[in-house]
mmCIF file with all atom_site columns, C-alpha atoms in Angstrom:
data_model
loop_
_atom_site.group_PDB
_atom_site.id
_atom_site.type_symbol
_atom_site.label_atom_id
_atom_site.label_alt_id
_atom_site.label_comp_id
_atom_site.label_asym_id
_atom_site.label_entity_id
_atom_site.label_seq_id
_atom_site.pdbx_PDB_ins_code
_atom_site.Cartn_x
_atom_site.Cartn_y
_atom_site.Cartn_z
_atom_site.occupancy
_atom_site.B_iso_or_equiv
_atom_site.pdbx_formal_charge
_atom_site.auth_seq_id
_atom_site.auth_comp_id
_atom_site.auth_asym_id
_atom_site.auth_atom_id
_atom_site.pdbx_PDB_model_num
ATOM 1   C CA . LEU A 1 1   ? 16.668  55.664 24.992 1.00 97.00 ? 1   LEU A CA 1
ATOM 2   C CA . PRO A 1 2   ? 19.243  59.045 25.183 1.00 95.00 ? 2   PRO A CA 1
ATOM 3   C CA . ALA A 1 3   ? 21.940  58.101 27.444 1.00 95.00 ? 3   ALA A CA 1
ATOM 4   C CA . TYR A 1 4   ? 24.180  60.714 28.889 1.00 94.00 ? 4   TYR A CA 1
ATOM 5   C CA . ASN A 1 5   ? 27.039  59.863 31.510 1.00 94.00 ? 5   ASN A CA 1
ATOM 6   C CA . ALA A 1 6   ? 24.544  56.677 32.831 1.00 95.00 ? 6   ALA A CA 1
ATOM 7   C CA . GLY A 1 7   ? 27.130  54.206 32.977 1.00 95.00 ? 7   GLY A CA 1
ATOM 8   C CA . PRO A 1 8   ? 25.903  53.257 36.787 1.00 96.00 ? 8   PRO A CA 1
ATOM 9   C CA . TYR A 1 9   ? 22.457  52.473 35.376 1.00 97.00 ? 9   TYR A CA 1
ATOM 10  C CA . LEU A 1 10  ? 22.724  51.199 31.763 1.00 97.00 ? 10  LEU A CA 1
ATOM 11  C CA . HIS A 1 11  ? 23.417  47.485 31.913 1.00 97.00 ? 11  HIS A CA 1
ATOM 12  C CA . GLU A 1 12  ? 20.443  47.044 34.240 1.00 97.00 ? 12  GLU A CA 1
ATOM 13  C CA . CYS A 1 13  ? 18.412  49.530 31.929 1.00 98.00 ? 13  CYS A CA 1
ATOM 14  C CA . VAL A 1 14  ? 18.922  47.709 28.462 1.00 98.00 ? 14  VAL A CA 1
ATOM 15  C CA . GLY A 1 15  ? 18.548  44.420 30.351 1.00 98.00 ? 15  GLY A CA 1
ATOM 16  C CA . SER A 1 16  ? 15.082  45.209 31.145 1.00 98.00 ? 16  SER A CA 1
ATOM 17  C CA . VAL A 1 17  ? 14.302  45.527 27.490 1.00 98.00 ? 17  VAL A CA 1
ATOM 18  C CA . LEU A 1 18  ? 16.393  42.073 26.572 1.00 98.00 ? 18  LEU A CA 1
ATOM 19  C CA . ALA A 1 19  ? 14.247  40.797 28.830 1.00 98.00 ? 19  ALA A CA 1
ATOM 20  C CA . GLN A 1 20  ? 10.654  41.716 27.414 1.00 98.00 ? 20  GLN A CA 1
ATOM 21  C CA . SER A 1 21  ? 7.915   38.928 26.881 1.00 98.00 ? 21  SER A CA 1
ATOM 22  C CA . TRP A 1 22  ? 7.684   40.697 23.547 1.00 97.00 ? 22  TRP A CA 1
ATOM 23  C CA . THR A 1 23  ? 10.660  40.436 21.629 1.00 97.00 ? 23  THR A CA 1
ATOM 24  C CA . ASN A 1 24  ? 9.632   41.778 18.084 1.00 97.00 ? 24  ASN A CA 1
ATOM 25  C CA . TRP A 1 25  ? 11.803  45.382 18.817 1.00 98.00 ? 25  TRP A CA 1
ATOM 26  C CA . GLU A 1 26  ? 14.376  47.722 18.290 1.00 98.00 ? 26  GLU A CA 1
ATOM 27  C CA . LEU A 1 27  ? 16.089  49.714 20.751 1.00 98.00 ? 27  LEU A CA 1
ATOM 28  C CA . LEU A 1 28  ? 17.756  52.889 19.326 1.00 98.00 ? 28  LEU A CA 1
ATOM 29  C CA . LEU A 1 29  ? 20.367  54.126 21.897 1.00 97.00 ? 29  LEU A CA 1
ATOM 30  C CA . VAL A 1 30  ? 21.507  57.407 21.606 1.00 96.00 ? 30  VAL A CA 1
ATOM 31  C CA . ASP A 1 31  ? 25.292  58.014 23.126 1.00 94.00 ? 31  ASP A CA 1
ATOM 32  C CA . ASN A 1 32  ? 24.596  62.026 23.584 1.00 90.00 ? 32  ASN A CA 1
ATOM 33  C CA . GLY A 1 33  ? 28.771  62.558 23.965 1.00 91.00 ? 33  GLY A CA 1
ATOM 34  C CA . SER A 1 34  ? 29.114  60.820 27.317 1.00 93.00 ? 34  SER A CA 1
ATOM 35  C CA . THR A 1 35  ? 32.276  61.233 28.962 1.00 94.00 ? 35  THR A CA 1
ATOM 36  C CA . ASP A 1 36  ? 31.964  57.907 31.161 1.00 95.00 ? 36  ASP A CA 1
ATOM 37  C CA . SER A 1 37  ? 31.671  54.647 30.112 1.00 95.00 ? 37  SER A CA 1
ATOM 38  C CA . THR A 1 38  ? 28.408  54.437 28.395 1.00 95.00 ? 38  THR A CA 1
ATOM 39  C CA . ALA A 1 39  ? 29.676  54.451 25.156 1.00 94.00 ? 39  ALA A CA 1
ATOM 40  C CA . THR A 1 40  ? 31.735  51.005 25.983 1.00 96.00 ? 40  THR A CA 1
ATOM 41  C CA . ILE A 1 41  ? 28.803  49.421 27.708 1.00 96.00 ? 41  ILE A CA 1
ATOM 42  C CA . ALA A 1 42  ? 26.544  50.512 24.710 1.00 96.00 ? 42  ALA A CA 1
ATOM 43  C CA . ALA A 1 43  ? 28.804  48.527 22.395 1.00 95.00 ? 43  ALA A CA 1
ATOM 44  C CA . SER A 1 44  ? 29.008  45.829 24.605 1.00 96.00 ? 44  SER A CA 1
ATOM 45  C CA . PHE A 1 45  ? 25.423  44.500 23.688 1.00 96.00 ? 45  PHE A CA 1
ATOM 46  C CA . ALA A 1 46  ? 25.254  41.923 20.951 1.00 94.00 ? 46  ALA A CA 1
ATOM 47  C CA . ASP A 1 47  ? 22.000  42.032 20.310 1.00 97.00 ? 47  ASP A CA 1
ATOM 48  C CA . PRO A 1 48  ? 21.139  43.036 16.603 1.00 97.00 ? 48  PRO A CA 1
ATOM 49  C CA . ARG A 1 49  ? 17.996  44.269 17.640 1.00 98.00 ? 49  ARG A CA 1
ATOM 50  C CA . ILE A 1 50  ? 20.005  46.991 19.518 1.00 98.00 ? 50  ILE A CA 1
ATOM 51  C CA . LYS A 1 51  ? 21.327  49.933 17.586 1.00 97.00 ? 51  LYS A CA 1
ATOM 52  C CA . VAL A 1 52  ? 23.900  52.331 19.142 1.00 96.00 ? 52  VAL A CA 1
ATOM 53  C CA . LEU A 1 53  ? 24.250  55.901 17.581 1.00 95.00 ? 53  LEU A CA 1
ATOM 54  C CA . SER A 1 54  ? 26.548  58.310 19.048 1.00 90.00 ? 54  SER A CA 1
ATOM 55  C CA . GLU A 1 55  ? 26.442  62.255 18.608 1.00 85.00 ? 55  GLU A CA 1
ATOM 56  C CA . ARG A 1 56  ? 28.105  65.059 20.703 1.00 82.00 ? 56  ARG A CA 1
ATOM 57  C CA . VAL A 1 57  ? 26.363  66.625 23.721 1.00 77.00 ? 57  VAL A CA 1
ATOM 58  C CA . GLN A 1 58  ? 22.902  68.349 22.094 1.00 81.00 ? 58  GLN A CA 1
ATOM 59  C CA . GLY A 1 59  ? 20.499  67.418 24.836 1.00 87.00 ? 59  GLY A CA 1
ATOM 60  C CA . VAL A 1 60  ? 17.928  64.982 25.777 1.00 92.00 ? 60  VAL A CA 1
ATOM 61  C CA . SER A 1 61  ? 15.210  65.949 23.138 1.00 94.00 ? 61  SER A CA 1
ATOM 62  C CA . LYS A 1 62  ? 18.005  66.454 19.742 1.00 94.00 ? 62  LYS A CA 1
ATOM 63  C CA . ALA A 1 63  ? 18.954  62.710 21.388 1.00 94.00 ? 63  ALA A CA 1
ATOM 64  C CA . ARG A 1 64  ? 15.424  61.613 21.089 1.00 95.00 ? 64  ARG A CA 1
ATOM 65  C CA . ASN A 1 65  ? 14.942  63.064 17.811 1.00 96.00 ? 65  ASN A CA 1
ATOM 66  C CA . ARG A 1 66  ? 17.929  61.174 16.391 1.00 95.00 ? 66  ARG A CA 1
ATOM 67  C CA . GLY A 1 67  ? 16.131  57.948 17.514 1.00 96.00 ? 67  GLY A CA 1
ATOM 68  C CA . LEU A 1 68  ? 12.854  59.035 16.230 1.00 97.00 ? 68  LEU A CA 1
ATOM 69  C CA . ALA A 1 69  ? 14.417  59.778 12.360 1.00 96.00 ? 69  ALA A CA 1
ATOM 70  C CA . ALA A 1 70  ? 15.848  56.423 12.496 1.00 96.00 ? 70  ALA A CA 1
ATOM 71  C CA . MET A 1 71  ? 13.314  54.170 13.983 1.00 97.00 ? 71  MET A CA 1
ATOM 72  C CA . SER A 1 72  ? 11.610  51.751 11.705 1.00 94.00 ? 72  SER A CA 1
ATOM 73  C CA . GLY A 1 73  ? 8.638   50.291 13.524 1.00 94.00 ? 73  GLY A CA 1
ATOM 74  C CA . LYS A 1 74  ? 5.195   50.713 13.621 1.00 96.00 ? 74  LYS A CA 1
ATOM 75  C CA . PHE A 1 75  ? 4.910   51.980 17.271 1.00 98.00 ? 75  PHE A CA 1
ATOM 76  C CA . PHE A 1 76  ? 7.545   53.795 19.238 1.00 98.00 ? 76  PHE A CA 1
ATOM 77  C CA . CYS A 1 77  ? 8.106   54.778 23.114 1.00 98.00 ? 77  CYS A CA 1
ATOM 78  C CA . PHE A 1 78  ? 10.965  56.257 24.642 1.00 97.00 ? 78  PHE A CA 1
ATOM 79  C CA . LEU A 1 79  ? 13.158  54.808 27.742 1.00 97.00 ? 79  LEU A CA 1
ATOM 80  C CA . ASP A 1 80  ? 15.424  56.967 30.065 1.00 96.00 ? 80  ASP A CA 1
ATOM 81  C CA . ALA A 1 81  ? 18.772  55.305 30.419 1.00 96.00 ? 81  ALA A CA 1
ATOM 82  C CA . ASP A 1 82  ? 18.300  55.564 34.714 1.00 96.00 ? 82  ASP A CA 1
ATOM 83  C CA . ASP A 1 83  ? 14.745  53.352 34.199 1.00 97.00 ? 83  ASP A CA 1
ATOM 84  C CA . ARG A 1 84  ? 13.630  50.120 33.354 1.00 98.00 ? 84  ARG A CA 1
ATOM 85  C CA . LEU A 1 85  ? 10.984  48.287 31.738 1.00 98.00 ? 85  LEU A CA 1
ATOM 86  C CA . PRO A 1 86  ? 8.660   45.452 33.752 1.00 98.00 ? 86  PRO A CA 1
ATOM 87  C CA . LYS A 1 87  ? 9.100   42.548 31.796 1.00 98.00 ? 87  LYS A CA 1
ATOM 88  C CA . ASP A 1 88  ? 5.678   42.701 30.121 1.00 98.00 ? 88  ASP A CA 1
ATOM 89  C CA . ALA A 1 89  ? 5.832   46.876 29.322 1.00 98.00 ? 89  ALA A CA 1
ATOM 90  C CA . LEU A 1 90  ? 6.096   46.260 25.854 1.00 98.00 ? 90  LEU A CA 1
ATOM 91  C CA . ARG A 1 91  ? 3.353   43.427 25.113 1.00 98.00 ? 91  ARG A CA 1
ATOM 92  C CA . LEU A 1 92  ? 1.154   45.287 27.483 1.00 98.00 ? 92  LEU A CA 1
ATOM 93  C CA . ARG A 1 93  ? 0.753   48.213 25.614 1.00 98.00 ? 93  ARG A CA 1
ATOM 94  C CA . HIS A 1 94  ? 1.199   46.632 22.327 1.00 98.00 ? 94  HIS A CA 1
ATOM 95  C CA . ASP A 1 95  ? -1.889  44.311 23.397 1.00 98.00 ? 95  ASP A CA 1
ATOM 96  C CA . LEU A 1 96  ? -3.874  47.259 23.782 1.00 98.00 ? 96  LEU A CA 1
ATOM 97  C CA . PHE A 1 97  ? -3.459  48.465 20.229 1.00 98.00 ? 97  PHE A CA 1
ATOM 98  C CA . LEU A 1 98  ? -4.693  44.749 18.998 1.00 97.00 ? 98  LEU A CA 1
ATOM 99  C CA . ARG A 1 99  ? -7.812  45.298 21.406 1.00 98.00 ? 99  ARG A CA 1
ATOM 100 C CA . TYR A 1 100 ? -8.572  48.468 20.505 1.00 98.00 ? 100 TYR A CA 1
ATOM 101 C CA . PRO A 1 101 ? -7.977  49.609 16.659 1.00 97.00 ? 101 PRO A CA 1
ATOM 102 C CA . ASP A 1 102 ? -9.054  53.071 16.949 1.00 97.00 ? 102 ASP A CA 1
ATOM 103 C CA . ALA A 1 103 ? -6.600  54.033 19.548 1.00 98.00 ? 103 ALA A CA 1
ATOM 104 C CA . HIS A 1 104 ? -3.079  55.561 18.796 1.00 98.00 ? 104 HIS A CA 1
ATOM 105 C CA . PHE A 1 105 ? -1.692  55.914 22.244 1.00 98.00 ? 105 PHE A CA 1
ATOM 106 C CA . ALA A 1 106 ? -1.148  53.295 24.860 1.00 98.00 ? 106 ALA A CA 1
ATOM 107 C CA . ASP A 1 107 ? -0.201  53.737 28.546 1.00 98.00 ? 107 ASP A CA 1
ATOM 108 C CA . GLY A 1 108 ? -0.227  51.942 31.507 1.00 98.00 ? 108 GLY A CA 1
ATOM 109 C CA . ALA A 1 109 ? 1.040   52.499 35.222 1.00 98.00 ? 109 ALA A CA 1
ATOM 110 C CA . MET A 1 110 ? 4.247   54.094 36.379 1.00 98.00 ? 110 MET A CA 1
ATOM 111 C CA . ARG A 1 111 ? 6.094   52.997 40.120 1.00 98.00 ? 111 ARG A CA 1
ATOM 112 C CA . ALA A 1 112 ? 8.930   54.893 41.137 1.00 97.00 ? 112 ALA A CA 1
ATOM 113 C CA . PHE A 1 113 ? 11.616  53.345 43.237 1.00 97.00 ? 113 PHE A CA 1
ATOM 114 C CA . ASP A 1 114 ? 14.504  54.324 45.814 1.00 96.00 ? 114 ASP A CA 1
ATOM 115 C CA . ASN A 1 115 ? 17.995  54.512 44.098 1.00 95.00 ? 115 ASN A CA 1
ATOM 116 C CA . ARG A 1 116 ? 19.476  53.316 46.879 1.00 93.00 ? 116 ARG A CA 1
ATOM 117 C CA . THR A 1 117 ? 17.100  50.586 48.557 1.00 95.00 ? 117 THR A CA 1
ATOM 118 C CA . GLY A 1 118 ? 14.847  49.732 45.504 1.00 94.00 ? 118 GLY A CA 1
ATOM 119 C CA . LYS A 1 119 ? 11.679  50.166 47.890 1.00 97.00 ? 119 LYS A CA 1
ATOM 120 C CA . THR A 1 120 ? 8.428   51.496 46.328 1.00 97.00 ? 120 THR A CA 1
ATOM 121 C CA . ILE A 1 121 ? 7.718   55.257 46.566 1.00 97.00 ? 121 ILE A CA 1
ATOM 122 C CA . TRP A 1 122 ? 4.876   55.211 45.103 1.00 97.00 ? 122 TRP A CA 1
ATOM 123 C CA . VAL A 1 123 ? 2.790   54.141 41.680 1.00 97.00 ? 123 VAL A CA 1
ATOM 124 C CA . ARG A 1 124 ? 0.669   56.166 39.577 1.00 96.00 ? 124 ARG A CA 1
ATOM 125 C CA . SER A 1 125 ? -1.684  54.587 37.259 1.00 96.00 ? 125 SER A CA 1
ATOM 126 C CA . PRO A 1 126 ? -4.071  56.654 34.293 1.00 97.00 ? 126 PRO A CA 1
ATOM 127 C CA . TRP A 1 127 ? -7.437  56.214 34.127 1.00 97.00 ? 127 TRP A CA 1
ATOM 128 C CA . TYR A 1 128 ? -8.574  58.040 30.986 1.00 98.00 ? 128 TYR A CA 1
ATOM 129 C CA . ASP A 1 129 ? -9.998  56.926 27.715 1.00 98.00 ? 129 ASP A CA 1
ATOM 130 C CA . GLY A 1 130 ? -10.895 59.198 24.812 1.00 98.00 ? 130 GLY A CA 1
ATOM 131 C CA . MET A 1 131 ? -9.047  61.781 22.821 1.00 98.00 ? 131 MET A CA 1
ATOM 132 C CA . PRO A 1 132 ? -5.840  62.996 25.314 1.00 98.00 ? 132 PRO A CA 1
ATOM 133 C CA . PHE A 1 133 ? -5.565  66.650 24.658 1.00 97.00 ? 133 PHE A CA 1
ATOM 134 C CA . ASP A 1 134 ? -7.738  68.448 27.024 1.00 97.00 ? 134 ASP A CA 1
ATOM 135 C CA . PRO A 1 135 ? -6.942  66.327 30.030 1.00 97.00 ? 135 PRO A CA 1
ATOM 136 C CA . LEU A 1 136 ? -3.273  66.689 28.896 1.00 96.00 ? 136 LEU A CA 1
ATOM 137 C CA . MET A 1 137 ? -3.390  70.227 28.854 1.00 95.00 ? 137 MET A CA 1
ATOM 138 C CA . ALA A 1 138 ? -5.329  70.525 32.503 1.00 94.00 ? 138 ALA A CA 1
ATOM 139 C CA . LEU A 1 139 ? -2.501  68.249 33.660 1.00 93.00 ? 139 LEU A CA 1
ATOM 140 C CA . ASP A 1 140 ? -4.830  66.067 35.732 1.00 95.00 ? 140 ASP A CA 1
ATOM 141 C CA . GLY A 1 141 ? -3.134  63.083 36.061 1.00 94.00 ? 141 GLY A CA 1
ATOM 142 C CA . SER A 1 142 ? -5.533  61.051 34.300 1.00 97.00 ? 142 SER A CA 1
ATOM 143 C CA . CYS A 1 143 ? -3.570  60.174 31.141 1.00 97.00 ? 143 CYS A CA 1
ATOM 144 C CA . PHE A 1 144 ? -0.128  61.712 32.060 1.00 96.00 ? 144 PHE A CA 1
ATOM 145 C CA . ALA A 1 145 ? 2.528   60.383 34.952 1.00 91.00 ? 145 ALA A CA 1
ATOM 146 C CA . GLY A 1 146 ? 5.487   60.391 33.357 1.00 92.00 ? 146 GLY A CA 1
ATOM 147 C CA . ASN A 1 147 ? 7.013   59.342 30.174 1.00 94.00 ? 147 ASN A CA 1
ATOM 148 C CA . THR A 1 148 ? 5.287   56.004 29.352 1.00 97.00 ? 148 THR A CA 1
ATOM 149 C CA . TRP A 1 149 ? 3.270   56.441 26.279 1.00 98.00 ? 149 TRP A CA 1
ATOM 150 C CA . MET A 1 150 ? 3.185   54.002 23.663 1.00 98.00 ? 150 MET A CA 1
ATOM 151 C CA . VAL A 1 151 ? 2.590   55.797 20.096 1.00 98.00 ? 151 VAL A CA 1
ATOM 152 C CA . ARG A 1 152 ? 0.789   54.036 16.952 1.00 98.00 ? 152 ARG A CA 1
ATOM 153 C CA . ARG A 1 153 ? 2.691   55.839 14.131 1.00 97.00 ? 153 ARG A CA 1
ATOM 154 C CA . VAL A 1 154 ? 0.944   57.780 11.494 1.00 97.00 ? 154 VAL A CA 1
ATOM 155 C CA . PRO A 1 155 ? 2.223   57.374 8.200  1.00 95.00 ? 155 PRO A CA 1
ATOM 156 C CA . GLY A 1 156 ? 4.128   60.544 6.962  1.00 95.00 ? 156 GLY A CA 1
ATOM 157 C CA . TYR A 1 157 ? 4.189   62.446 9.967  1.00 96.00 ? 157 TYR A CA 1
ATOM 158 C CA . ALA A 1 158 ? 7.570   63.917 11.367 1.00 96.00 ? 158 ALA A CA 1
ATOM 159 C CA . TYR A 1 159 ? 7.768   63.400 14.890 1.00 97.00 ? 159 TYR A CA 1
ATOM 160 C CA . ARG A 1 160 ? 9.926   65.911 16.892 1.00 96.00 ? 160 ARG A CA 1
ATOM 161 C CA . LEU A 1 161 ? 10.659  66.968 20.156 1.00 95.00 ? 161 LEU A CA 1
ATOM 162 C CA . PRO A 1 162 ? 11.294  70.424 21.102 1.00 93.00 ? 162 PRO A CA 1
ATOM 163 C CA . GLU A 1 163 ? 14.563  71.029 21.137 1.00 91.00 ? 163 GLU A CA 1
ATOM 164 C CA . HIS A 1 164 ? 15.393  73.709 23.513 1.00 90.00 ? 164 HIS A CA 1
ATOM 165 C CA . MET A 1 165 ? 13.766  71.561 26.526 1.00 89.00 ? 165 MET A CA 1
ATOM 166 C CA . ASP A 1 166 ? 15.425  69.458 28.244 1.00 85.00 ? 166 ASP A CA 1
ATOM 167 C CA . HIS A 1 167 ? 13.132  69.128 31.205 1.00 87.00 ? 167 HIS A CA 1
ATOM 168 C CA . SER A 1 168 ? 8.978   68.362 30.354 1.00 91.00 ? 168 SER A CA 1
ATOM 169 C CA . GLU A 1 169 ? 9.796   67.735 26.556 1.00 94.00 ? 169 GLU A CA 1
ATOM 170 C CA . ASP A 1 170 ? 8.028   64.804 26.846 1.00 94.00 ? 170 ASP A CA 1
ATOM 171 C CA . CYS A 1 171 ? 4.818   66.211 27.926 1.00 95.00 ? 171 CYS A CA 1
ATOM 172 C CA . ALA A 1 172 ? 5.321   69.280 25.419 1.00 95.00 ? 172 ALA A CA 1
ATOM 173 C CA . PHE A 1 173 ? 5.921   66.582 22.811 1.00 96.00 ? 173 PHE A CA 1
ATOM 174 C CA . TYR A 1 174 ? 2.810   64.470 23.791 1.00 97.00 ? 174 TYR A CA 1
ATOM 175 C CA . LEU A 1 175 ? 0.710   67.497 23.467 1.00 96.00 ? 175 LEU A CA 1
ATOM 176 C CA . THR A 1 176 ? 2.083   68.012 19.797 1.00 96.00 ? 176 THR A CA 1
ATOM 177 C CA . ILE A 1 177 ? 0.153   64.672 18.799 1.00 97.00 ? 177 ILE A CA 1
ATOM 178 C CA . ALA A 1 178 ? -2.671  64.300 21.373 1.00 97.00 ? 178 ALA A CA 1
ATOM 179 C CA . ARG A 1 179 ? -4.913  65.076 18.926 1.00 97.00 ? 179 ARG A CA 1
ATOM 180 C CA . GLN A 1 180 ? -4.361  62.467 16.514 1.00 97.00 ? 180 GLN A CA 1
ATOM 181 C CA . GLY A 1 181 ? -6.171  59.844 18.441 1.00 97.00 ? 181 GLY A CA 1
ATOM 182 C CA . ARG A 1 182 ? -7.995  58.066 21.254 1.00 98.00 ? 182 ARG A CA 1
ATOM 183 C CA . TYR A 1 183 ? -5.799  57.341 24.505 1.00 98.00 ? 183 TYR A CA 1
ATOM 184 C CA . VAL A 1 184 ? -6.167  53.730 26.228 1.00 98.00 ? 184 VAL A CA 1
ATOM 185 C CA . SER A 1 185 ? -4.514  52.631 29.430 1.00 98.00 ? 185 SER A CA 1
ATOM 186 C CA . THR A 1 186 ? -4.005  49.733 31.275 1.00 98.00 ? 186 THR A CA 1
ATOM 187 C CA . PRO A 1 187 ? -3.612  49.588 35.516 1.00 97.00 ? 187 PRO A CA 1
ATOM 188 C CA . ARG A 1 188 ? -0.552  47.412 35.396 1.00 98.00 ? 188 ARG A CA 1
ATOM 189 C CA . GLU A 1 189 ? 3.153   48.912 35.612 1.00 98.00 ? 189 GLU A CA 1
ATOM 190 C CA . VAL A 1 190 ? 4.730   49.660 31.997 1.00 98.00 ? 190 VAL A CA 1
ATOM 191 C CA . LEU A 1 191 ? 8.005   51.708 33.791 1.00 98.00 ? 191 LEU A CA 1
ATOM 192 C CA . HIS A 1 192 ? 9.892   51.546 36.631 1.00 98.00 ? 192 HIS A CA 1
ATOM 193 C CA . TYR A 1 193 ? 10.799  55.177 37.259 1.00 97.00 ? 193 TYR A CA 1
ATOM 194 C CA . ARG A 1 194 ? 14.361  55.643 39.323 1.00 96.00 ? 194 ARG A CA 1
ATOM 195 C CA . ILE A 1 195 ? 14.429  58.578 42.231 1.00 95.00 ? 195 ILE A CA 1
ATOM 196 C CA . GLY A 1 196 ? 16.730  59.429 44.701 1.00 89.00 ? 196 GLY A CA 1
ATOM 197 C CA . HIS A 1 197 ? 19.909  60.150 42.341 1.00 78.00 ? 197 HIS A CA 1
ATOM 198 C CA . PRO A 1 198 ? 21.813  62.702 40.459 1.00 69.00 ? 198 PRO A CA 1
ATOM 199 C CA . SER A 1 199 ? 18.734  63.620 37.101 1.00 67.00 ? 199 SER A CA 1
ATOM 200 C CA . ALA A 1 200 ? 17.316  66.465 35.248 1.00 61.00 ? 200 ALA A CA 1
ATOM 201 C CA . THR A 1 201 ? 14.523  66.103 37.633 1.00 63.00 ? 201 THR A CA 1
ATOM 202 C CA . SER A 1 202 ? 16.853  66.937 40.969 1.00 60.00 ? 202 SER A CA 1
ATOM 203 C CA . ASP A 1 203 ? 17.651  69.990 39.643 1.00 71.00 ? 203 ASP A CA 1
ATOM 204 C CA . PRO A 1 204 ? 15.318  73.041 40.593 1.00 71.00 ? 204 PRO A CA 1
ATOM 205 C CA . ARG A 1 205 ? 16.388  75.557 38.347 1.00 76.00 ? 205 ARG A CA 1
ATOM 206 C CA . ARG A 1 206 ? 16.289  73.071 35.070 1.00 77.00 ? 206 ARG A CA 1
ATOM 207 C CA . VAL A 1 207 ? 12.741  72.295 36.493 1.00 76.00 ? 207 VAL A CA 1
ATOM 208 C CA . HIS A 1 208 ? 11.907  75.175 36.795 1.00 82.00 ? 208 HIS A CA 1
ATOM 209 C CA . LYS A 1 209 ? 12.612  76.670 33.514 1.00 84.00 ? 209 LYS A CA 1
ATOM 210 C CA . GLY A 1 210 ? 10.942  73.569 32.023 1.00 82.00 ? 210 GLY A CA 1
ATOM 211 C CA . TYR A 1 211 ? 7.726   74.234 33.660 1.00 82.00 ? 211 TYR A CA 1
ATOM 212 C CA . ILE A 1 212 ? 8.297   77.687 31.883 1.00 89.00 ? 212 ILE A CA 1
ATOM 213 C CA . GLU A 1 213 ? 8.752   76.513 28.533 1.00 87.00 ? 213 GLU A CA 1
ATOM 214 C CA . LEU A 1 214 ? 5.941   73.916 28.803 1.00 84.00 ? 214 LEU A CA 1
ATOM 215 C CA . TYR A 1 215 ? 3.767   76.409 29.755 1.00 85.00 ? 215 TYR A CA 1
ATOM 216 C CA . LYS A 1 216 ? 4.806   78.635 26.885 1.00 87.00 ? 216 LYS A CA 1
ATOM 217 C CA . CYS A 1 217 ? 3.993   75.564 24.678 1.00 86.00 ? 217 CYS A CA 1
ATOM 218 C CA . MET A 1 218 ? 0.631   74.941 26.008 1.00 85.00 ? 218 MET A CA 1
ATOM 219 C CA . LEU A 1 219 ? -0.298  78.689 25.295 1.00 88.00 ? 219 LEU A CA 1
ATOM 220 C CA . GLY A 1 220 ? 0.671   77.916 21.633 1.00 87.00 ? 220 GLY A CA 1
ATOM 221 C CA . LEU A 1 221 ? -1.156  74.905 21.092 1.00 82.00 ? 221 LEU A CA 1
#
């Protein structure tokens, strides 16, 4: 969980992890040089499953890479500090791995909600089953609507995001590992995505630059 000046949302975000029906998790919260109350809020969580890592401002990809390097579990997923997990988000995806031992990626639906009213704006649900590289390259929505994949770790593989990207970096990362195995999903929600507030996706210049970098990444795969 990378966090940069996430004070207004961090209690709700981490609270959604603490409320998970699947309890065997660790949360690596990376404070990316915040100047607001983020560090204080992060330090206030007494649960031993939450580990707080601090670094200077280096961007979301470097923050995620810091967490990837420190993780100890057999499965991992990302969470942004302004979003939240439905209570069964971890269990639903973990259950998919139990049901499909050959699966390397487990996904589910994403619901976008308005930051001010809390009302649902849209719900997107994946439907693909199989090796996800080709549909992910096509960006047809069948296996990627947002940062929702849970990944089964391949022993010895060094997972890293492209550190020069701070938009669409999640899709670029999934593309680099998409040939590792089968993708499966559930129609149930695994992420609640906040919109209508200042964020990386609300800056059109960053979005445009991110899509250009994603295209370059796709050309190299």
